[in-house]
C-alpha positions as CSV (number, residue, x, y, z in Angstrom):
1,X,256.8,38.5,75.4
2,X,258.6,42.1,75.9
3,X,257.0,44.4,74.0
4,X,259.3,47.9,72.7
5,X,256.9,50.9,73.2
6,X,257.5,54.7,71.0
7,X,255.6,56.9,72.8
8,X,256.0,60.9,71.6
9,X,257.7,63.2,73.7
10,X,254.2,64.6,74.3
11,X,252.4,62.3,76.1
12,X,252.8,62.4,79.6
13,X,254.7,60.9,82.1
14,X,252.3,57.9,83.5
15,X,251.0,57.2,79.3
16,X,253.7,54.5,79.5
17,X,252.1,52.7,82.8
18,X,248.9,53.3,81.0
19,X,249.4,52.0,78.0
20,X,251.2,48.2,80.2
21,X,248.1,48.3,81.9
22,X,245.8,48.3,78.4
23,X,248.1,45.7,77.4
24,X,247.8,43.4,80.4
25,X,244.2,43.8,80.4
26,X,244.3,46.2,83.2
27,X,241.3,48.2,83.4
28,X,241.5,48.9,87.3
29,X,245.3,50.2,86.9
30,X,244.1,52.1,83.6
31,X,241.2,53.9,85.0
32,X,243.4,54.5,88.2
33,X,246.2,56.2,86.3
34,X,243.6,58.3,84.7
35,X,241.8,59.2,88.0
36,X,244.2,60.1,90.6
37,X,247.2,60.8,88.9
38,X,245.2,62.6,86.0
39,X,242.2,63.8,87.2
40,X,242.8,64.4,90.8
41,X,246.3,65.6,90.1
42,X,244.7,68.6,87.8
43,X,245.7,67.2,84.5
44,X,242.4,67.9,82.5
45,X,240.3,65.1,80.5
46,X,241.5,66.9,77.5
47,X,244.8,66.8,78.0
48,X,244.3,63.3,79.3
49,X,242.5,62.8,75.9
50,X,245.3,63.9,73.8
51,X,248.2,63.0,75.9
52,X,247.5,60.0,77.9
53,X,244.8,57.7,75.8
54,X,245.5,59.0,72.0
55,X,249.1,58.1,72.2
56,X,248.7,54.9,74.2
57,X,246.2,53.8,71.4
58,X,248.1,54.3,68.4
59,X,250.8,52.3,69.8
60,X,248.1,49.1,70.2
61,X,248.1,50.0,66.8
62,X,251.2,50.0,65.4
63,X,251.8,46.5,67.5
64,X,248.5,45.3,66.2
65,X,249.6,45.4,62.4
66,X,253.2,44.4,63.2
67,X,252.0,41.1,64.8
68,X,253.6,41.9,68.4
69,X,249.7,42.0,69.8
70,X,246.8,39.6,69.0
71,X,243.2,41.0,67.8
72,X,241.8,40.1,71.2
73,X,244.5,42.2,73.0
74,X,244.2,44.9,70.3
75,X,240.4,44.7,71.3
76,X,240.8,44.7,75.2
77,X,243.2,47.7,75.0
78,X,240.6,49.1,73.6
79,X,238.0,48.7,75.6
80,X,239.5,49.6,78.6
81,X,240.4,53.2,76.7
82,X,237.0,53.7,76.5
83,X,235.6,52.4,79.8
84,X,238.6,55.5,80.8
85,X,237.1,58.0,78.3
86,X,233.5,57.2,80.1
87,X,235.3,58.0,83.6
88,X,236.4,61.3,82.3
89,X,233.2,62.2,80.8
90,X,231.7,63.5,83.7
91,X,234.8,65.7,84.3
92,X,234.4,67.7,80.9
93,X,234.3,71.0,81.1
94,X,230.6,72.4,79.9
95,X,230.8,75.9,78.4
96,X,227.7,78.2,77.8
97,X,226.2,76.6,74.5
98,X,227.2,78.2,71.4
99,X,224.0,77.7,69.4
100,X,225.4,75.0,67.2
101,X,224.4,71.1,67.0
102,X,227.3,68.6,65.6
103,X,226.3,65.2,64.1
104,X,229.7,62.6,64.9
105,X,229.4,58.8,63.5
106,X,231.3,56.3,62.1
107,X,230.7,54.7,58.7
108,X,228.8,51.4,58.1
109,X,231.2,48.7,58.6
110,X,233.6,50.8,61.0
111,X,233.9,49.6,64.3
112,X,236.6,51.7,65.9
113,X,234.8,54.8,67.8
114,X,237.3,55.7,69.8
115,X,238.7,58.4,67.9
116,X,235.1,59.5,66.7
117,X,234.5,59.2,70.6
118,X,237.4,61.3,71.7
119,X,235.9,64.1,68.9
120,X,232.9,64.0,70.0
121,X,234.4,65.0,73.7
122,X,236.1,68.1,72.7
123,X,233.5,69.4,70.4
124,X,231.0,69.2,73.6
125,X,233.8,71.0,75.7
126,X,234.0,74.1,73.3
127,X,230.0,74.6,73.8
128,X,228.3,72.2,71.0
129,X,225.6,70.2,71.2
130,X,226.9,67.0,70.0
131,X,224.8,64.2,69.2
132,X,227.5,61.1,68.8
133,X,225.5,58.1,66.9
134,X,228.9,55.7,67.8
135,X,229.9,53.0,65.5
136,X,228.6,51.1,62.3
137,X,226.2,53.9,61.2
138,X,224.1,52.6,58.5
139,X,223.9,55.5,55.2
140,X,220.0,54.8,56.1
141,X,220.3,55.3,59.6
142,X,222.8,58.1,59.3
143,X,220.9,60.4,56.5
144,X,217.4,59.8,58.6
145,X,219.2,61.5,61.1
146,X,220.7,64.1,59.7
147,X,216.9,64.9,58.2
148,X,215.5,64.4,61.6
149,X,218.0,66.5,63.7
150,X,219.2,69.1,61.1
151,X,222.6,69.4,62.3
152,X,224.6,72.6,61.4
153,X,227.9,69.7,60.5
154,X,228.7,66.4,60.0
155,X,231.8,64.4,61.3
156,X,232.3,61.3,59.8
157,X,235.4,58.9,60.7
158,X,237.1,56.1,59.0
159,X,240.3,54.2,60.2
160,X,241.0,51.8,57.1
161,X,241.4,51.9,53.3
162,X,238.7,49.7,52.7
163,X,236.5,51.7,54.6
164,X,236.8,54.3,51.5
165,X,233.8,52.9,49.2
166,X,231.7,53.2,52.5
167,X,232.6,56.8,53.0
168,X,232.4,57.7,50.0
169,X,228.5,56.5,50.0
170,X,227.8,58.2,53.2
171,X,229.1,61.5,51.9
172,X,226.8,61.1,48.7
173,X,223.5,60.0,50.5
174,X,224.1,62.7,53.0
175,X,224.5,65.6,49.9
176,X,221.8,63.8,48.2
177,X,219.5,65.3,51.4
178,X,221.4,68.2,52.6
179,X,223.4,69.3,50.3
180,X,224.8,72.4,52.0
181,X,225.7,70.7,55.3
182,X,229.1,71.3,56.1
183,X,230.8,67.7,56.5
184,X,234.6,67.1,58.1
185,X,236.0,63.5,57.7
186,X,238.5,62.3,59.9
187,X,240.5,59.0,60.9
188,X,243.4,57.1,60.5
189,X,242.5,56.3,57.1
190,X,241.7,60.1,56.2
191,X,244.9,61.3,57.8
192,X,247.3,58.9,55.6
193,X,245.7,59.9,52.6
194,X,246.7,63.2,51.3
195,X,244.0,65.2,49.2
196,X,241.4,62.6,50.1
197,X,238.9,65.9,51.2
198,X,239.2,67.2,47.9
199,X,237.9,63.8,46.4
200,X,235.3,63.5,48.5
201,X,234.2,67.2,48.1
202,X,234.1,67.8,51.9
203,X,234.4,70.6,53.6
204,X,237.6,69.7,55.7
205,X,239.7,66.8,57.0
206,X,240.3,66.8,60.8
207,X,243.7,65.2,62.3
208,X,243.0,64.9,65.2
209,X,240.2,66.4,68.1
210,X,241.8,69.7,68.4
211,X,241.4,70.4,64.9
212,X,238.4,68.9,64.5
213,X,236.9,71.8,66.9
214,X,239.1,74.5,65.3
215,X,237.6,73.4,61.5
216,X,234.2,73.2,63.0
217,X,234.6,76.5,64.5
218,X,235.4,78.0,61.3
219,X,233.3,76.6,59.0
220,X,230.4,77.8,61.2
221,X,232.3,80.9,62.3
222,X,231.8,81.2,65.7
């Protein structure tokens, strides 16, 4: 089967090799585009991040809920972007600390990380001490941690509609313990529903990692 790829402008010139070699189940040829023609050819993991892996991603997407793509390939693609984004890990950039610990999850029932992943990145890159609890965070798991660690924000991410009741509960049981903790939502989900912040009562909505770090940043001014 051909497949018809609509890759932005932005990504860069080797996302469209990358993303054929997610496809085909190519983690070798995925983490070798991102290594020596990213890496080693002084494109940085952000960029990499944003350019390269993002835009690959959402177009597994798009051919996952068109039917062009099985779950299993949808799945494998996956997984081979984040066997990459473990690759590039030890490439981030580590700036002085800024003072300021960041609590990342996913809510119960949401098993796509790679975004919440990718967040978790760049927020460690502009100086935070990031503590990224992954995917399927329980609200009993996540609001013993956010007692336990007393983190100065909360990211939470959700990539489906249905995922709303669940975030929805997390935000609550986390206000129902800290309710001053600044919390930023963020996702797929989040980013197709307009004024979906405001009915949650949360601090911000991110779009992507980028602004992620720039709402942190100002909600804890620094």
């Amino acid at each position: 089967m051909t497949l018809s790829f609509s890759l932005p402008a932005s990504a860069l010139g080797f996302t469209d090799a990358y993303l054929q070699a997610t496809l085909a189940g190519d983690a070798g040829e995925a983490v070798r585009l991102a290594m020596v023609q990213g890496v080693s050819a002084g494109v940085s993991p952000a960029e990499l991040e944003l350019r390269m892996i993002l835009p690959a991603q959402r177009e597994v997407g798009r051919l996952w809920q068109e039917n062009r793509i099985s779950v299993a390939q949808e799945h494998l693609a996956t997984s081979i972007s984040q066997l990459v984004m473990s690759h590039l890990y030890q490439h981030l950039p580590r700036p002085a600390p800024n003072g300021h610990r960041v609590l990342v999850a996913c809510v119960e029932g949401e098993l796509h990380d790679l975004g919440a992943r990718m967040g978790a990145d760049f927020l460690e890159m502009a100086g935070f001490d990031v503590h990224y609890l992954g995917a399927d965070v329980s609200h009993a798991s996540l609001v013993e941690v956010v007692r336990a660690d007393r983190p100065d924000a909360l990211g939470l991410s959700a990539t489906m509609p249905f995922h709303w009741p669940s975030l929805e509960k997390a935000v609550a049981e986390v206000r129902a313990v800290a309710p001053m903790l600044p919390i930023i939502v963020g996702g797929a989900f989040v980013d197709a529903t307009p004024g979906l912040g405001t009915r949650l009562g949360v601090q911000a909505c991110g779009t992507d990692a980028e602004a992620l770090v720039s709402q942190v940043r100002s909600l804890l001014q620094c």
